Amino acid sequence: MTKFYELLDRIQKKQGMYIGSRSISNLFIFLCSYQNARDLLAIPVTEEEEEFSEFQPWLQKRFALNSSASWAKIILFYSTDESHAFETFFDLLE
């Protein structure tokens, strides 16, 4: 099975194959669906997925926000468009 960060790397390189276009919203929906499928199949959370769950709180702290908005909405708010937000996500993830 592909590791979580390997999957994100593949999406970054060939987003058309996974999410259709360079879109933070499409990426967010894909990752929500990915997690939902794993939950439905009772697949345990991996160490990488657990680590990624800290991305939202880290992002809120980085931008000094106390919001219920998703990480995707936060990044999109500070970006010029969906494609820019997509690239910004991967920059922030590093």
CSV table of N, CA and C in Angstrom, one decimal:
chain,number,residue,atom,x,y,z
A,1,MET,N,0.8,-1.2,0.0
A,1,MET,CA,0.0,0.0,0.0
A,1,MET,C,0.9,1.2,0.0
A,2,THR,N,0.5,2.2,-0.7
A,2,THR,CA,1.2,3.5,-0.8
A,2,THR,C,1.1,4.2,0.5
A,3,LYS,N,2.3,4.8,0.9
A,3,LYS,CA,2.3,5.6,2.1
A,3,LYS,C,1.6,6.9,1.8
A,4,PHE,N,1.1,7.6,2.8
A,4,PHE,CA,0.3,8.8,2.7
A,4,PHE,C,1.1,9.9,2.0
A,5,TYR,N,2.4,10.2,2.4
A,5,TYR,CA,3.1,11.2,1.8
A,5,TYR,C,3.6,10.9,0.4
A,6,GLU,N,3.7,9.6,0.1
A,6,GLU,CA,4.0,9.2,-1.3
A,6,GLU,C,2.8,9.5,-2.2
A,7,LEU,N,1.6,9.2,-1.6
A,7,LEU,CA,0.4,9.5,-2.4
A,7,LEU,C,0.3,11.0,-2.7
A,8,LEU,N,0.6,11.9,-1.7
A,8,LEU,CA,0.5,13.3,-1.9
A,8,LEU,C,1.6,13.7,-2.9
A,9,ASP,N,2.7,13.1,-2.9
A,9,ASP,CA,3.7,13.4,-3.9
A,9,ASP,C,3.3,13.0,-5.3
A,10,ARG,N,2.6,11.9,-5.4
A,10,ARG,CA,2.1,11.5,-6.7
A,10,ARG,C,1.0,12.5,-7.2
A,11,ILE,N,0.1,12.9,-6.3
A,11,ILE,CA,-0.9,13.9,-6.6
A,11,ILE,C,-0.3,15.2,-7.1
A,12,GLN,N,0.8,15.6,-6.4
A,12,GLN,CA,1.4,16.9,-6.8
A,12,GLN,C,2.0,16.8,-8.2
A,13,LYS,N,2.6,15.7,-8.5
A,13,LYS,CA,3.2,15.5,-9.8
A,13,LYS,C,2.3,15.2,-11.0
A,14,LYS,N,1.2,14.5,-10.7
A,14,LYS,CA,0.2,14.1,-11.7
A,14,LYS,C,-1.2,14.3,-11.2
A,15,GLN,N,-1.5,15.6,-10.9
A,15,GLN,CA,-2.8,15.9,-10.3
A,15,GLN,C,-4.0,15.5,-11.2
A,16,GLY,N,-3.8,15.6,-12.5
A,16,GLY,CA,-4.9,15.2,-13.4
A,16,GLY,C,-5.3,13.8,-13.3
A,17,MET,N,-4.4,12.9,-12.9
A,17,MET,CA,-4.7,11.5,-12.8
A,17,MET,C,-5.5,11.2,-11.5
A,18,TYR,N,-5.4,12.1,-10.5
A,18,TYR,CA,-6.0,11.8,-9.2
A,18,TYR,C,-7.2,12.7,-8.9
A,19,ILE,N,-7.0,14.0,-9.2
A,19,ILE,CA,-8.0,15.0,-8.8
A,19,ILE,C,-8.5,15.9,-9.9
A,20,GLY,N,-8.1,15.7,-11.1
A,20,GLY,CA,-8.6,16.4,-12.3
A,20,GLY,C,-7.8,17.6,-12.6
A,21,SER,N,-7.5,18.5,-11.7
A,21,SER,CA,-6.8,19.7,-12.0
A,21,SER,C,-6.1,20.2,-10.7
A,22,ARG,N,-5.3,21.3,-10.9
A,22,ARG,CA,-4.5,21.8,-9.8
A,22,ARG,C,-5.5,22.6,-8.9
A,23,SER,N,-6.1,22.0,-8.0
A,23,SER,CA,-7.2,22.6,-7.2
A,23,SER,C,-7.1,22.2,-5.8
A,24,ILE,N,-6.9,23.2,-4.9
A,24,ILE,CA,-6.9,22.8,-3.5
A,24,ILE,C,-8.2,22.2,-3.0
A,25,SER,N,-9.3,22.7,-3.6
A,25,SER,CA,-10.6,22.1,-3.2
A,25,SER,C,-10.7,20.7,-3.6
A,26,ASN,N,-10.3,20.4,-4.8
A,26,ASN,CA,-10.3,19.0,-5.3
A,26,ASN,C,-9.4,18.1,-4.5
A,27,LEU,N,-8.2,18.6,-4.1
A,27,LEU,CA,-7.3,17.9,-3.2
A,27,LEU,C,-8.0,17.6,-1.9
A,28,PHE,N,-8.6,18.6,-1.3
A,28,PHE,CA,-9.2,18.4,0.0
A,28,PHE,C,-10.3,17.4,-0.1
A,29,ILE,N,-11.2,17.4,-1.1
A,29,ILE,CA,-12.3,16.5,-1.3
A,29,ILE,C,-11.7,15.1,-1.4
A,30,PHE,N,-10.6,14.9,-2.2
A,30,PHE,CA,-10.0,13.6,-2.4
A,30,PHE,C,-9.5,13.1,-1.1
A,31,LEU,N,-8.8,13.9,-0.3
A,31,LEU,CA,-8.2,13.4,1.0
A,31,LEU,C,-9.3,13.1,2.0
A,32,CYS,N,-10.4,13.9,1.9
A,32,CYS,CA,-11.6,13.5,2.8
A,32,CYS,C,-12.2,12.2,2.4
A,33,SER,N,-12.3,12.0,1.1
A,33,SER,CA,-12.8,10.7,0.6
A,33,SER,C,-11.9,9.5,0.9
A,34,TYR,N,-10.6,9.8,0.8
A,34,TYR,CA,-9.6,8.8,1.1
A,34,TYR,C,-9.7,8.4,2.6
A,35,GLN,N,-9.8,9.4,3.4
A,35,GLN,CA,-9.9,9.0,4.9
A,35,GLN,C,-11.3,8.3,5.2
A,36,ASN,N,-12.3,8.8,4.5
A,36,ASN,CA,-13.6,8.1,4.7
A,36,ASN,C,-13.6,6.7,4.3
A,37,ALA,N,-13.0,6.4,3.2
A,37,ALA,CA,-12.8,5.0,2.7
A,37,ALA,C,-12.0,4.2,3.7
A,38,ARG,N,-11.0,4.7,4.2
A,38,ARG,CA,-10.2,4.0,5.2
A,38,ARG,C,-11.0,3.7,6.5
A,39,ASP,N,-11.7,4.7,6.9
A,39,ASP,CA,-12.6,4.5,8.1
A,39,ASP,C,-13.6,3.4,7.8
A,40,LEU,N,-14.3,3.5,6.7
A,40,LEU,CA,-15.3,2.5,6.4
A,40,LEU,C,-14.7,1.1,6.3
A,41,LEU,N,-13.5,1.0,5.9
A,41,LEU,CA,-12.8,-0.3,5.8
A,41,LEU,C,-12.1,-0.7,7.1
A,42,ALA,N,-12.2,0.2,8.1
A,42,ALA,CA,-11.6,-0.1,9.4
A,42,ALA,C,-10.1,-0.2,9.3
A,43,ILE,N,-9.5,0.5,8.4
A,43,ILE,CA,-8.0,0.5,8.2
A,43,ILE,C,-7.4,1.4,9.2
A,44,PRO,N,-6.5,1.0,10.1
A,44,PRO,CA,-6.0,1.9,11.1
A,44,PRO,C,-5.2,3.1,10.5
A,45,VAL,N,-5.2,4.1,11.3
A,45,VAL,CA,-4.5,5.3,10.9
A,45,VAL,C,-3.0,5.1,10.9
A,46,THR,N,-2.3,5.5,9.9
A,46,THR,CA,-0.9,5.3,9.9
A,46,THR,C,-0.2,6.4,10.6
A,47,GLU,N,1.1,6.2,10.9
A,47,GLU,CA,1.9,7.3,11.5
A,47,GLU,C,1.9,8.6,10.7
A,48,GLU,N,2.0,8.4,9.4
A,48,GLU,CA,2.0,9.6,8.5
A,48,GLU,C,0.7,10.3,8.5
A,49,GLU,N,-0.4,9.6,8.5
A,49,GLU,CA,-1.7,10.2,8.6
A,49,GLU,C,-1.9,10.9,9.9
A,50,GLU,N,-1.4,10.3,10.9
A,50,GLU,CA,-1.5,10.9,12.3
A,50,GLU,C,-0.7,12.2,12.3
A,51,GLU,N,0.4,12.2,11.7
A,51,GLU,CA,1.3,13.4,11.6
A,51,GLU,C,0.5,14.5,10.8
A,52,PHE,N,-0.1,14.1,9.7
A,52,PHE,CA,-0.8,15.0,8.8
A,52,PHE,C,-2.0,15.7,9.6
A,53,SER,N,-2.6,15.0,10.5
A,53,SER,CA,-3.7,15.5,11.3
A,53,SER,C,-3.3,16.7,12.1
A,54,GLU,N,-2.0,16.9,12.3
A,54,GLU,CA,-1.5,18.1,13.0
A,54,GLU,C,-1.3,19.3,12.0
A,55,PHE,N,-1.5,19.1,10.7
A,55,PHE,CA,-1.4,20.2,9.8
A,55,PHE,C,-2.4,21.3,10.0
A,56,GLN,N,-3.6,21.0,10.2
A,56,GLN,CA,-4.7,22.0,10.5
A,56,GLN,C,-4.3,22.9,11.7
A,57,PRO,N,-4.0,22.3,12.8
A,57,PRO,CA,-3.7,23.2,14.0
A,57,PRO,C,-2.4,24.0,13.7
A,58,TRP,N,-1.4,23.4,13.1
A,58,TRP,CA,-0.2,24.1,12.7
A,58,TRP,C,-0.5,25.3,11.8
A,59,LEU,N,-1.3,25.1,10.8
A,59,LEU,CA,-1.7,26.1,9.9
A,59,LEU,C,-2.4,27.3,10.6
A,60,GLN,N,-3.3,26.9,11.4
A,60,GLN,CA,-4.1,28.0,12.2
A,60,GLN,C,-3.1,28.8,13.0
A,61,LYS,N,-2.2,28.1,13.6
A,61,LYS,CA,-1.2,28.9,14.5
A,61,LYS,C,-0.3,29.7,13.6
A,62,ARG,N,0.1,29.2,12.4
A,62,ARG,CA,1.0,29.9,11.5
A,62,ARG,C,0.4,31.2,11.0
A,63,PHE,N,-0.9,31.2,10.8
A,63,PHE,CA,-1.7,32.3,10.3
A,63,PHE,C,-2.4,33.1,11.4
A,64,ALA,N,-2.2,32.7,12.6
A,64,ALA,CA,-2.8,33.3,13.8
A,64,ALA,C,-4.3,33.4,13.6
A,65,LEU,N,-4.9,32.2,13.3
A,65,LEU,CA,-6.3,32.1,13.1
A,65,LEU,C,-7.0,31.2,14.2
A,66,ASN,N,-8.1,31.6,14.6
A,66,ASN,CA,-9.0,30.7,15.4
A,66,ASN,C,-10.3,30.5,14.6
A,67,SER,N,-10.3,29.5,13.8
A,67,SER,CA,-11.4,29.4,12.8
A,67,SER,C,-11.7,27.9,12.7
A,68,SER,N,-12.9,27.7,12.3
A,68,SER,CA,-13.3,26.3,12.0
A,68,SER,C,-13.2,26.0,10.5
A,69,ALA,N,-12.7,26.9,9.8
A,69,ALA,CA,-12.4,26.7,8.3
A,69,ALA,C,-11.4,25.6,8.1
A,70,SER,N,-11.5,24.8,7.1
A,70,SER,CA,-10.6,23.7,6.8
A,70,SER,C,-9.3,24.3,6.4
A,71,TRP,N,-8.2,23.5,6.4
A,71,TRP,CA,-6.9,23.9,6.0
A,71,TRP,C,-7.0,24.3,4.5
A,72,ALA,N,-7.8,23.7,3.7
A,72,ALA,CA,-7.9,24.1,2.3
A,72,ALA,C,-8.5,25.5,2.1
A,73,LYS,N,-9.6,25.8,2.9
A,73,LYS,CA,-10.2,27.1,2.8
A,73,LYS,C,-9.2,28.2,3.3
A,74,ILE,N,-8.5,27.9,4.4
A,74,ILE,CA,-7.5,28.8,4.9
A,74,ILE,C,-6.4,29.2,3.8
A,75,ILE,N,-5.9,28.1,3.2
A,75,ILE,CA,-4.9,28.3,2.2
A,75,ILE,C,-5.5,29.1,1.0
A,76,LEU,N,-6.7,28.7,0.6
A,76,LEU,CA,-7.3,29.4,-0.5
A,76,LEU,C,-7.5,30.9,-0.2
A,77,PHE,N,-7.9,31.2,1.0
A,77,PHE,CA,-8.1,32.6,1.4
A,77,PHE,C,-6.9,33.4,1.2
A,78,TYR,N,-5.7,32.9,1.4
A,78,TYR,CA,-4.4,33.6,1.3
A,78,TYR,C,-3.8,33.4,-0.1
A,79,SER,N,-4.5,32.8,-1.0
A,79,SER,CA,-4.0,32.5,-2.4
A,79,SER,C,-4.7,33.3,-3.4
A,80,THR,N,-4.2,33.4,-4.6
A,80,THR,CA,-4.8,34.1,-5.7
A,80,THR,C,-5.9,33.3,-6.4
A,81,ASP,N,-5.7,32.0,-6.4
A,81,ASP,CA,-6.7,31.1,-7.0
A,81,ASP,C,-6.5,29.6,-6.6
A,82,GLU,N,-7.3,28.7,-7.1
A,82,GLU,CA,-7.2,27.3,-6.7
A,82,GLU,C,-5.9,26.7,-7.0
A,83,SER,N,-5.3,27.0,-8.2
A,83,SER,CA,-4.0,26.5,-8.6
A,83,SER,C,-2.9,27.0,-7.7
A,84,HIS,N,-2.9,28.3,-7.4
A,84,HIS,CA,-1.9,28.8,-6.5
A,84,HIS,C,-2.0,28.2,-5.1
A,85,ALA,N,-3.3,28.0,-4.6
A,85,ALA,CA,-3.5,27.4,-3.3
A,85,ALA,C,-3.0,26.0,-3.3
A,86,PHE,N,-3.1,25.3,-4.4
A,86,PHE,CA,-2.6,23.9,-4.6
A,86,PHE,C,-1.1,23.9,-4.4
A,87,GLU,N,-0.4,24.8,-5.0
A,87,GLU,CA,1.0,24.8,-4.9
A,87,GLU,C,1.4,25.3,-3.5
A,88,THR,N,0.7,26.2,-2.9
A,88,THR,CA,1.0,26.7,-1.6
A,88,THR,C,0.9,25.6,-0.6
A,89,PHE,N,-0.1,24.7,-0.7
A,89,PHE,CA,-0.3,23.6,0.2
A,89,PHE,C,1.0,22.8,0.3
A,90,PHE,N,1.5,22.5,-0.9
A,90,PHE,CA,2.7,21.6,-0.9
A,90,PHE,C,3.9,22.4,-0.4
A,91,ASP,N,4.0,23.7,-0.6
A,91,ASP,CA,5.1,24.5,0.0
A,91,ASP,C,4.9,24.4,1.6
A,92,LEU,N,3.7,24.6,2.0
A,92,LEU,CA,3.5,24.6,3.5
A,92,LEU,C,3.7,23.2,4.1
A,93,LEU,N,3.4,22.2,3.4
A,93,LEU,CA,3.5,20.9,3.9
A,93,LEU,C,5.0,20.5,4.1
A,94,GLU,N,5.9,21.1,3.4
A,94,GLU,CA,7.3,20.8,3.6
A,94,GLU,C,7.7,21.5,4.8
